[in-house]
mmCIF file of C-alpha atoms in Angstrom:
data_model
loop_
_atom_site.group_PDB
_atom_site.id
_atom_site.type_symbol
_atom_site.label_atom_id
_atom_site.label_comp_id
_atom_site.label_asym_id
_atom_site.label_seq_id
_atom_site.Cartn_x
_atom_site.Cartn_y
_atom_site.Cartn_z
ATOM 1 C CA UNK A 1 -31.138 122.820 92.906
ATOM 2 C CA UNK A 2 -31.948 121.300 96.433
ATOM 3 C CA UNK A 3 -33.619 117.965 96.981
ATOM 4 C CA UNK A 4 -36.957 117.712 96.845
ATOM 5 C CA UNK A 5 -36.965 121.462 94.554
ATOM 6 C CA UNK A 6 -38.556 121.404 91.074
ATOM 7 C CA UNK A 7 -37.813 123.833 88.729
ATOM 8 C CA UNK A 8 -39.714 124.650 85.229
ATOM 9 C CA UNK A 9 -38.191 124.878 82.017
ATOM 10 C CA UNK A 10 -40.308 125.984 79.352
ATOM 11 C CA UNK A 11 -40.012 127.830 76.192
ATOM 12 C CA UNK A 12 -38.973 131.588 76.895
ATOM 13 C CA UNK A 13 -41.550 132.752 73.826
ATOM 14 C CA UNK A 14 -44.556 130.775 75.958
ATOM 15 C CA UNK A 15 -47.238 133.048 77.498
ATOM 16 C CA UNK A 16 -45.815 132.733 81.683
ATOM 17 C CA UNK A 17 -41.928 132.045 80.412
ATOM 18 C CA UNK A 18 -40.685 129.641 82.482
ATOM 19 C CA UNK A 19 -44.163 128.299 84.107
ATOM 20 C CA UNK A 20 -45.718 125.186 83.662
ATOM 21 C CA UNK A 21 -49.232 125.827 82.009
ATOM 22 C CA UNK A 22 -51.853 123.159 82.674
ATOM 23 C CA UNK A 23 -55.402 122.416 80.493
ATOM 24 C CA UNK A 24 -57.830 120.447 82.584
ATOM 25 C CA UNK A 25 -59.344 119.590 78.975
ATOM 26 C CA UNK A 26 -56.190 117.971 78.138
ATOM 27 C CA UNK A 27 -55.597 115.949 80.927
ATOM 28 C CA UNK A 28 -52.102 117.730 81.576
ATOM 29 C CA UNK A 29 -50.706 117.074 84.840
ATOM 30 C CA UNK A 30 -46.732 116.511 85.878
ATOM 31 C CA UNK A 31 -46.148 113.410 88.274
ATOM 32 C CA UNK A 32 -43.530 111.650 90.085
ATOM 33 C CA UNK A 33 -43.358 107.968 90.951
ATOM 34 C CA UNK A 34 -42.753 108.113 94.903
ATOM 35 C CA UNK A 35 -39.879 109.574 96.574
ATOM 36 C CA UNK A 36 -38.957 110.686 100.245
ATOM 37 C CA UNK A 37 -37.790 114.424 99.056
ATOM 38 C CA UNK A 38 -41.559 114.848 98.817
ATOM 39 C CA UNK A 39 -42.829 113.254 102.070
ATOM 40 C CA UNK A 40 -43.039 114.436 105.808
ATOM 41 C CA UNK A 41 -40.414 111.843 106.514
ATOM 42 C CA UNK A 42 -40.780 110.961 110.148
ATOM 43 C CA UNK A 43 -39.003 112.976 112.398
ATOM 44 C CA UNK A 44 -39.080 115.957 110.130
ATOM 45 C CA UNK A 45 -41.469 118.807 109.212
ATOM 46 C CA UNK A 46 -42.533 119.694 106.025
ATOM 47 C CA UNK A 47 -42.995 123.113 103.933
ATOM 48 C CA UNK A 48 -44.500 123.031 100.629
ATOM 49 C CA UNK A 49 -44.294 126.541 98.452
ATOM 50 C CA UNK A 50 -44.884 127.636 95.126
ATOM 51 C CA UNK A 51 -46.547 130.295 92.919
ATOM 52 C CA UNK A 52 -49.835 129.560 91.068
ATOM 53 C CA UNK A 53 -52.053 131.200 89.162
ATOM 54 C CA UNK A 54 -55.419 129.678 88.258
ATOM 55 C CA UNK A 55 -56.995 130.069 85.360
ATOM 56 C CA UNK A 56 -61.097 129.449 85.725
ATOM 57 C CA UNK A 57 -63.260 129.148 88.980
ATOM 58 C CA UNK A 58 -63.606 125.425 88.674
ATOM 59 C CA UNK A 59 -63.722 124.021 92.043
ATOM 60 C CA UNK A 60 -61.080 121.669 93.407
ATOM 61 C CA UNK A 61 -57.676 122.758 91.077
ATOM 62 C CA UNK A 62 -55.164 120.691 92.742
ATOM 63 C CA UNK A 63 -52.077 122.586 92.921
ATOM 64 C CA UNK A 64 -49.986 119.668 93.992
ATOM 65 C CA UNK A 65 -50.747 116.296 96.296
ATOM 66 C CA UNK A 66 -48.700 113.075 97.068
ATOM 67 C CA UNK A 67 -51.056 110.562 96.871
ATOM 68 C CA UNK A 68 -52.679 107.663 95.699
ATOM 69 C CA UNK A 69 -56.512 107.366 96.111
ATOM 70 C CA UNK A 70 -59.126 108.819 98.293
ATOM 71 C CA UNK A 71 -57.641 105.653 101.265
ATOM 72 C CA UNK A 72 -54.042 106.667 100.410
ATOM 73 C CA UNK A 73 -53.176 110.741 100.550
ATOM 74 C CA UNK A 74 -50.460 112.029 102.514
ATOM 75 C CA UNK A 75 -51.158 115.465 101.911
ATOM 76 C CA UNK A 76 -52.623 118.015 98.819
ATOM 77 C CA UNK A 77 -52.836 121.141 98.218
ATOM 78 C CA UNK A 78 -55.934 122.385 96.285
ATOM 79 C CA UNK A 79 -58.174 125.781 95.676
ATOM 80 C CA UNK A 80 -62.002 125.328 95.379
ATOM 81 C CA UNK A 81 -62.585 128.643 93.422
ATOM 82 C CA UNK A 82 -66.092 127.673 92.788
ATOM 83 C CA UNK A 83 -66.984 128.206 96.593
ATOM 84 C CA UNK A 84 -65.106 130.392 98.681
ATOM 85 C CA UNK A 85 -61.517 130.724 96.545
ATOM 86 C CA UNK A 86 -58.914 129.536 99.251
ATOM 87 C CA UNK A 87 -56.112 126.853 99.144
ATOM 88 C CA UNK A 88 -57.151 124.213 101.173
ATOM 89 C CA UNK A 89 -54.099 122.218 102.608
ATOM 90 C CA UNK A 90 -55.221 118.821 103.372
ATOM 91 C CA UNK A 91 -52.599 116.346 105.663
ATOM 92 C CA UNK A 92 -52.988 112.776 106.314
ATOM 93 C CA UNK A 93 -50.879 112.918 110.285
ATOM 94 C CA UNK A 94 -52.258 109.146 110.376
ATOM 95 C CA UNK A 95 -53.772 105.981 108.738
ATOM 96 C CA UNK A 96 -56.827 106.939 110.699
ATOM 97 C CA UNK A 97 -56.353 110.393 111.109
ATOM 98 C CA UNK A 98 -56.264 113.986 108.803
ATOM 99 C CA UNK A 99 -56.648 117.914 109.224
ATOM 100 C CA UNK A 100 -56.913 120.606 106.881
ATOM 101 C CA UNK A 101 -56.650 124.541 106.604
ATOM 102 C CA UNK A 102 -57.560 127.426 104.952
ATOM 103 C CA UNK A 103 -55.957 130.275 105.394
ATOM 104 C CA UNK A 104 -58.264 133.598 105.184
ATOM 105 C CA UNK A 105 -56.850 135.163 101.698
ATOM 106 C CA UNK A 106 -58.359 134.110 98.925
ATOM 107 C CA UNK A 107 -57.220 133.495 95.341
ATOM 108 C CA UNK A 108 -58.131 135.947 92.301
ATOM 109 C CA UNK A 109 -58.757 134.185 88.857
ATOM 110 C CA UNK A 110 -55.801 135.132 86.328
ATOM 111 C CA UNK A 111 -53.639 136.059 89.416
ATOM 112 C CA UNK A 112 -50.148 135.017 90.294
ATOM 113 C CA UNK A 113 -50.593 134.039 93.971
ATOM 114 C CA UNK A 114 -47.587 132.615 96.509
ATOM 115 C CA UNK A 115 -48.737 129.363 98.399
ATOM 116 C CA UNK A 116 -47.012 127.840 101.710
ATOM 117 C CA UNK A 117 -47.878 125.183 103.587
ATOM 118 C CA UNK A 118 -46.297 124.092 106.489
ATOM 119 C CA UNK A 119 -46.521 120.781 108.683
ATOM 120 C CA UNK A 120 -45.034 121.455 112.176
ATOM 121 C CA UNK A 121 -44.320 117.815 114.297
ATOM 122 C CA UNK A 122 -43.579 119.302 117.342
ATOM 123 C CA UNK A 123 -46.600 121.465 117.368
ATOM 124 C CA UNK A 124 -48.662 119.048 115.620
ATOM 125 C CA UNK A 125 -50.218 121.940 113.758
ATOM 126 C CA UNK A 126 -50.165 122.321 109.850
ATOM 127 C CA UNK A 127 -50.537 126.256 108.112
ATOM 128 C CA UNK A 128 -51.707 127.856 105.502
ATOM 129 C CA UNK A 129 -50.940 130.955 103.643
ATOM 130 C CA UNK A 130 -51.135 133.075 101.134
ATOM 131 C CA UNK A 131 -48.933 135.751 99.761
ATOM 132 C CA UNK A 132 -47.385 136.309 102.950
ATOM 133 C CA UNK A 133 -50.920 137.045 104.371
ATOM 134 C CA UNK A 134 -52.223 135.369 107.787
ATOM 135 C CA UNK A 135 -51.258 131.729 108.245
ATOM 136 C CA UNK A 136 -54.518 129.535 108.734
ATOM 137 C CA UNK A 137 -53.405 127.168 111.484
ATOM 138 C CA UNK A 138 -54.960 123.652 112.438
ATOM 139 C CA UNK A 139 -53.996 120.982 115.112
ATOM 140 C CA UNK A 140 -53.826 117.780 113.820
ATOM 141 C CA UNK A 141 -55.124 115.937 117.233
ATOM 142 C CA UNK A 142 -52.401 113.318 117.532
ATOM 143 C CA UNK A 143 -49.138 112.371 116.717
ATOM 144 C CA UNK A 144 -47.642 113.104 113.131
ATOM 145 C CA UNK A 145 -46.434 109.591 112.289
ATOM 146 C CA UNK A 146 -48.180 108.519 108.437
ATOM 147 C CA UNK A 147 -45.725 108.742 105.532
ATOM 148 C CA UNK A 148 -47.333 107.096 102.435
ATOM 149 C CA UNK A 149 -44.549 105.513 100.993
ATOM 150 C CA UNK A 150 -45.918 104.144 98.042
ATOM 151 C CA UNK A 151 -47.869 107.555 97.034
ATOM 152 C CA UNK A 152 -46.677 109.163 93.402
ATOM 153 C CA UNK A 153 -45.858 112.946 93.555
ATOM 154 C CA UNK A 154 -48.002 115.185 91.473
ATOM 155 C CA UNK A 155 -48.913 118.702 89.852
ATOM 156 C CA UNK A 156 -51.947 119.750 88.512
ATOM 157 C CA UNK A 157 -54.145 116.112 88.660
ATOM 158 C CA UNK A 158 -57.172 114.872 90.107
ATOM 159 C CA UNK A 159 -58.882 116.918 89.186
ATOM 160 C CA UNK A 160 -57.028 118.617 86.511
ATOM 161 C CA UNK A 161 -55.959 122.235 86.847
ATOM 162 C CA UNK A 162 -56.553 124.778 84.207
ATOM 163 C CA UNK A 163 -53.682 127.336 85.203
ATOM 164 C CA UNK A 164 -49.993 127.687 86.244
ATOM 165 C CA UNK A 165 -47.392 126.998 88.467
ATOM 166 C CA UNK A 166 -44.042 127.794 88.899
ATOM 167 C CA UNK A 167 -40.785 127.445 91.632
ATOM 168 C CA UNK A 168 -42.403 124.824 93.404
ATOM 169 C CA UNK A 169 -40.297 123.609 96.137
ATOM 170 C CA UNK A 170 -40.741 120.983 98.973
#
């Protein structure tokens, strides 16, 4: 396993095998307190993938975010399948300053679906894609230089998701 990698165990006789299913109705999330193997430490970029399959068109399923409150996000990953069914990949490049992307695949209902999102420093750009379709791109219009270091690392919360994910990896 590499830093920063989670991997699923679940029961083999569970519907998606090794997946981690969530129930918005329970409250079912997975979260980390903070650590740096899920930050865009400075000086480095950042790629985010993982599979997920959503379960209902409820808007906002959060896939996966580092962050605190609505003041204190570094970045998250979410698909509003009650509008127009893309991962949007929001990144905080400052404490005054954010971007986010869509690519221009969507996201099926009941559909395994392969999400990466990228944060480039150099090019001060962030991406978006899925299933190895066209990368959204976006500039982030200033330095990269916000790591929220006191920002838990989580799956699935705020708002809950009602689906899976699996081989998540940072």
């Amino acid at each position: 396993m590499l830093p920063g990698e989670i991997v699923f165990t679940r029961i083999p006789s569970a519907a998606n095998s090794l997946a981690a299913d969530f129930v918005s109705a329970n409250a079912e999330y997975l979260s980390h307190a903070n650590n740096g193997a899920f930050s865009a430490l400075s000086g480095e970029d950042l790629t985010i993938g993982f599979w997920a399959n959503v379960d209902s068109a409820s808007s906002n399923n959060v896939g996966a975010a580092k962050w605190l409150s609505a003041a204190n996000i570094e970045w998250y990953i979410y698909a509003s399948l009650g509008s127009n069914s893309k991962p949007l990949f929001y990144f905080a490049y400052s404490s005054t300053g954010y971007t986010s992307i869509a690519p221009p695949d969507a996201l099926s209902d009941g559909t395994w679906h392969y999400i990466i999102c990228e944060m480039d420093r150099a090019g001060a750009e962030i991406h978006c894609s899925v299933d190895n379709g066209t990368r959204g791109t976006a500039s982030t219009a200033g330095a990269i230089d916000k790591v929220n270091t006191y920002a838990a690392f989580e799956i699935a919360k705020n708002p809950y998701m009602n689906g899976s994910v699996d081989e998540f990896a940072i």
